[in-house]
Amino acid sequence: MTENLDLRVTSGSPSGTELAATHAVLGAAVQQLSDETHRRKQTGRSAWDLSTRVLRTPLQPQSGWRSFSG
């Protein structure tokens, strides 16, 4: 996957070693993001999503109660 990175130098004049290092680091970062995205798709919903519940409908004052008189 990292072979397809399209890097362009817009300023300065980096050496071949610097370009190779930049290519390696950015390629690894892109690969890691791709792996994480693929893993998330396979595992489905996150723990955060699973812990949420459907919110109840808001209470409506006109449904018969006026005040609390404890």
Short mmCIF file of N, CA and C in Angstrom, two decimals:
data_model
loop_
_atom_site.label_atom_id
_atom_site.label_comp_id
_atom_site.label_asym_id
_atom_site.label_seq_id
_atom_site.Cartn_x
_atom_site.Cartn_y
_atom_site.Cartn_z
N MET A 1 0.82 -1.20 0.00
CA MET A 1 0.00 0.00 0.00
C MET A 1 0.86 1.26 0.00
N THR A 2 1.98 1.22 0.69
CA THR A 2 2.81 2.42 0.78
C THR A 2 3.49 2.76 -0.54
N GLU A 3 3.53 1.83 -1.50
CA GLU A 3 4.16 2.11 -2.77
C GLU A 3 3.37 3.16 -3.55
N ASN A 4 2.11 3.35 -3.24
CA ASN A 4 1.24 4.25 -3.99
C ASN A 4 1.19 5.67 -3.44
N LEU A 5 2.02 5.97 -2.45
CA LEU A 5 2.01 7.33 -1.91
C LEU A 5 2.56 8.30 -2.95
N ASP A 6 1.87 9.41 -3.11
CA ASP A 6 2.30 10.42 -4.06
C ASP A 6 2.81 11.61 -3.26
N LEU A 7 4.12 11.71 -3.09
CA LEU A 7 4.72 12.79 -2.32
C LEU A 7 5.31 13.82 -3.26
N ARG A 8 5.10 15.09 -2.94
CA ARG A 8 5.67 16.17 -3.74
C ARG A 8 6.39 17.13 -2.81
N VAL A 9 7.57 17.49 -3.16
CA VAL A 9 8.35 18.46 -2.40
C VAL A 9 8.01 19.84 -2.94
N THR A 10 7.48 20.70 -2.05
CA THR A 10 7.07 22.03 -2.50
C THR A 10 8.08 23.11 -2.12
N SER A 11 8.98 22.79 -1.21
CA SER A 11 10.03 23.75 -0.87
C SER A 11 11.21 23.00 -0.28
N GLY A 12 12.36 23.61 -0.36
CA GLY A 12 13.57 22.96 0.14
C GLY A 12 14.10 21.95 -0.85
N SER A 13 15.16 21.29 -0.44
CA SER A 13 15.75 20.26 -1.31
C SER A 13 16.21 19.09 -0.44
N PRO A 14 15.26 18.24 -0.05
CA PRO A 14 15.61 17.11 0.82
C PRO A 14 16.47 16.09 0.07
N SER A 15 17.30 15.41 0.84
CA SER A 15 18.14 14.36 0.24
C SER A 15 17.29 13.12 -0.03
N GLY A 16 17.85 12.20 -0.75
CA GLY A 16 17.17 10.94 -1.02
C GLY A 16 16.85 10.19 0.25
N THR A 17 17.76 10.25 1.22
CA THR A 17 17.55 9.57 2.50
C THR A 17 16.37 10.20 3.25
N GLU A 18 16.30 11.53 3.22
CA GLU A 18 15.18 12.21 3.89
C GLU A 18 13.85 11.88 3.21
N LEU A 19 13.86 11.83 1.90
CA LEU A 19 12.63 11.47 1.19
C LEU A 19 12.22 10.03 1.49
N ALA A 20 13.19 9.14 1.56
CA ALA A 20 12.89 7.74 1.87
C ALA A 20 12.33 7.61 3.29
N ALA A 21 12.90 8.35 4.23
CA ALA A 21 12.42 8.31 5.62
C ALA A 21 11.00 8.86 5.71
N THR A 22 10.75 9.96 5.01
CA THR A 22 9.42 10.55 5.00
C THR A 22 8.41 9.58 4.39
N HIS A 23 8.78 8.95 3.31
CA HIS A 23 7.92 7.98 2.65
C HIS A 23 7.62 6.81 3.59
N ALA A 24 8.62 6.34 4.30
CA ALA A 24 8.43 5.21 5.22
C ALA A 24 7.50 5.58 6.38
N VAL A 25 7.70 6.75 6.97
CA VAL A 25 6.88 7.17 8.12
C VAL A 25 5.44 7.41 7.70
N LEU A 26 5.25 8.14 6.61
CA LEU A 26 3.88 8.42 6.16
C LEU A 26 3.20 7.15 5.68
N GLY A 27 3.93 6.28 5.03
CA GLY A 27 3.36 5.01 4.59
C GLY A 27 2.90 4.16 5.76
N ALA A 28 3.71 4.13 6.82
CA ALA A 28 3.34 3.36 8.02
C ALA A 28 2.10 3.97 8.68
N ALA A 29 2.02 5.30 8.72
CA ALA A 29 0.86 5.95 9.32
C ALA A 29 -0.41 5.66 8.53
N VAL A 30 -0.32 5.72 7.21
CA VAL A 30 -1.47 5.42 6.36
C VAL A 30 -1.89 3.97 6.54
N GLN A 31 -0.93 3.06 6.60
CA GLN A 31 -1.23 1.64 6.79
C GLN A 31 -1.90 1.40 8.13
N GLN A 32 -1.42 2.07 9.18
CA GLN A 32 -2.01 1.91 10.51
C GLN A 32 -3.45 2.40 10.52
N LEU A 33 -3.71 3.55 9.93
CA LEU A 33 -5.08 4.06 9.86
C LEU A 33 -5.98 3.12 9.08
N SER A 34 -5.47 2.58 8.00
CA SER A 34 -6.24 1.64 7.20
C SER A 34 -6.56 0.38 8.00
N ASP A 35 -5.57 -0.13 8.74
CA ASP A 35 -5.79 -1.32 9.56
C ASP A 35 -6.83 -1.07 10.64
N GLU A 36 -6.75 0.11 11.30
CA GLU A 36 -7.72 0.45 12.35
C GLU A 36 -9.13 0.54 11.78
N THR A 37 -9.26 1.17 10.63
CA THR A 37 -10.57 1.30 10.00
C THR A 37 -11.13 -0.07 9.66
N HIS A 38 -10.29 -0.93 9.11
CA HIS A 38 -10.72 -2.28 8.75
C HIS A 38 -11.13 -3.07 9.99
N ARG A 39 -10.36 -2.93 11.07
CA ARG A 39 -10.67 -3.65 12.31
C ARG A 39 -11.99 -3.16 12.89
N ARG A 40 -12.23 -1.85 12.86
CA ARG A 40 -13.49 -1.30 13.39
C ARG A 40 -14.69 -1.80 12.61
N LYS A 41 -14.53 -1.92 11.30
CA LYS A 41 -15.64 -2.42 10.48
C LYS A 41 -15.94 -3.87 10.82
N GLN A 42 -14.93 -4.65 11.14
CA GLN A 42 -15.13 -6.06 11.46
C GLN A 42 -15.75 -6.25 12.84
N THR A 43 -15.40 -5.41 13.80
CA THR A 43 -15.90 -5.60 15.16
C THR A 43 -17.30 -5.04 15.35
N GLY A 44 -17.78 -4.23 14.45
CA GLY A 44 -19.13 -3.69 14.57
C GLY A 44 -19.18 -2.49 15.50
N ARG A 45 -20.19 -2.46 16.32
CA ARG A 45 -20.41 -1.31 17.20
C ARG A 45 -19.38 -1.27 18.31
N SER A 46 -18.99 -0.06 18.70
CA SER A 46 -18.04 0.11 19.79
C SER A 46 -18.75 -0.09 21.12
N ALA A 47 -17.97 -0.24 22.18
CA ALA A 47 -18.53 -0.39 23.52
C ALA A 47 -19.36 0.84 23.89
N TRP A 48 -18.94 1.99 23.44
CA TRP A 48 -19.69 3.22 23.72
C TRP A 48 -21.07 3.14 23.07
N ASP A 49 -21.13 2.72 21.83
CA ASP A 49 -22.41 2.59 21.14
C ASP A 49 -23.30 1.55 21.80
N LEU A 50 -22.71 0.44 22.23
CA LEU A 50 -23.50 -0.62 22.85
C LEU A 50 -24.08 -0.19 24.19
N SER A 51 -23.41 0.75 24.88
CA SER A 51 -23.89 1.15 26.20
C SER A 51 -24.99 2.20 26.14
N THR A 52 -25.21 2.77 24.98
CA THR A 52 -26.26 3.79 24.89
C THR A 52 -27.62 3.12 24.82
N ARG A 53 -28.63 3.83 25.24
CA ARG A 53 -29.98 3.30 25.18
C ARG A 53 -30.86 4.31 24.48
N VAL A 54 -31.98 3.86 24.08
CA VAL A 54 -32.91 4.75 23.40
C VAL A 54 -33.42 5.77 24.42
N LEU A 55 -33.39 7.01 24.05
CA LEU A 55 -33.87 8.05 24.96
C LEU A 55 -35.38 8.02 25.02
N ARG A 56 -35.90 8.20 26.21
CA ARG A 56 -37.35 8.22 26.34
C ARG A 56 -37.89 9.54 25.81
N THR A 57 -39.15 9.56 25.54
CA THR A 57 -39.75 10.80 25.05
C THR A 57 -39.85 11.78 26.21
N PRO A 58 -39.75 13.07 25.94
CA PRO A 58 -39.81 14.07 27.01
C PRO A 58 -41.18 14.06 27.70
N LEU A 59 -41.17 14.38 28.97
CA LEU A 59 -42.44 14.50 29.71
C LEU A 59 -43.20 15.71 29.21
N GLN A 60 -44.49 15.56 29.10
CA GLN A 60 -45.34 16.65 28.64
C GLN A 60 -46.17 17.17 29.81
N PRO A 61 -46.07 18.45 30.15
CA PRO A 61 -46.84 18.99 31.28
C PRO A 61 -48.35 18.82 31.11
N GLN A 62 -48.85 18.80 29.92
CA GLN A 62 -50.29 18.69 29.70
C GLN A 62 -50.81 17.27 29.89
N SER A 63 -49.97 16.35 30.33
CA SER A 63 -50.42 14.98 30.47
C SER A 63 -51.10 14.71 31.81
N GLY A 64 -51.44 15.73 32.56
CA GLY A 64 -52.23 15.52 33.77
C GLY A 64 -51.57 15.97 35.06
N TRP A 65 -50.28 16.22 35.10
CA TRP A 65 -49.66 16.66 36.33
C TRP A 65 -49.38 18.14 36.26
N ARG A 66 -49.51 18.80 37.33
CA ARG A 66 -49.29 20.25 37.37
C ARG A 66 -48.09 20.62 38.22
N SER A 67 -47.98 20.03 39.40
CA SER A 67 -46.87 20.36 40.27
C SER A 67 -46.65 19.23 41.25
N PHE A 68 -45.54 19.26 41.89
CA PHE A 68 -45.24 18.25 42.90
C PHE A 68 -45.55 18.83 44.26
N SER A 69 -46.34 18.11 45.04
CA SER A 69 -46.73 18.64 46.35
C SER A 69 -46.30 17.68 47.44
N GLY A 70 -45.19 16.97 47.26
CA GLY A 70 -44.58 16.02 48.14
C GLY A 70 -45.15 15.85 49.43
#
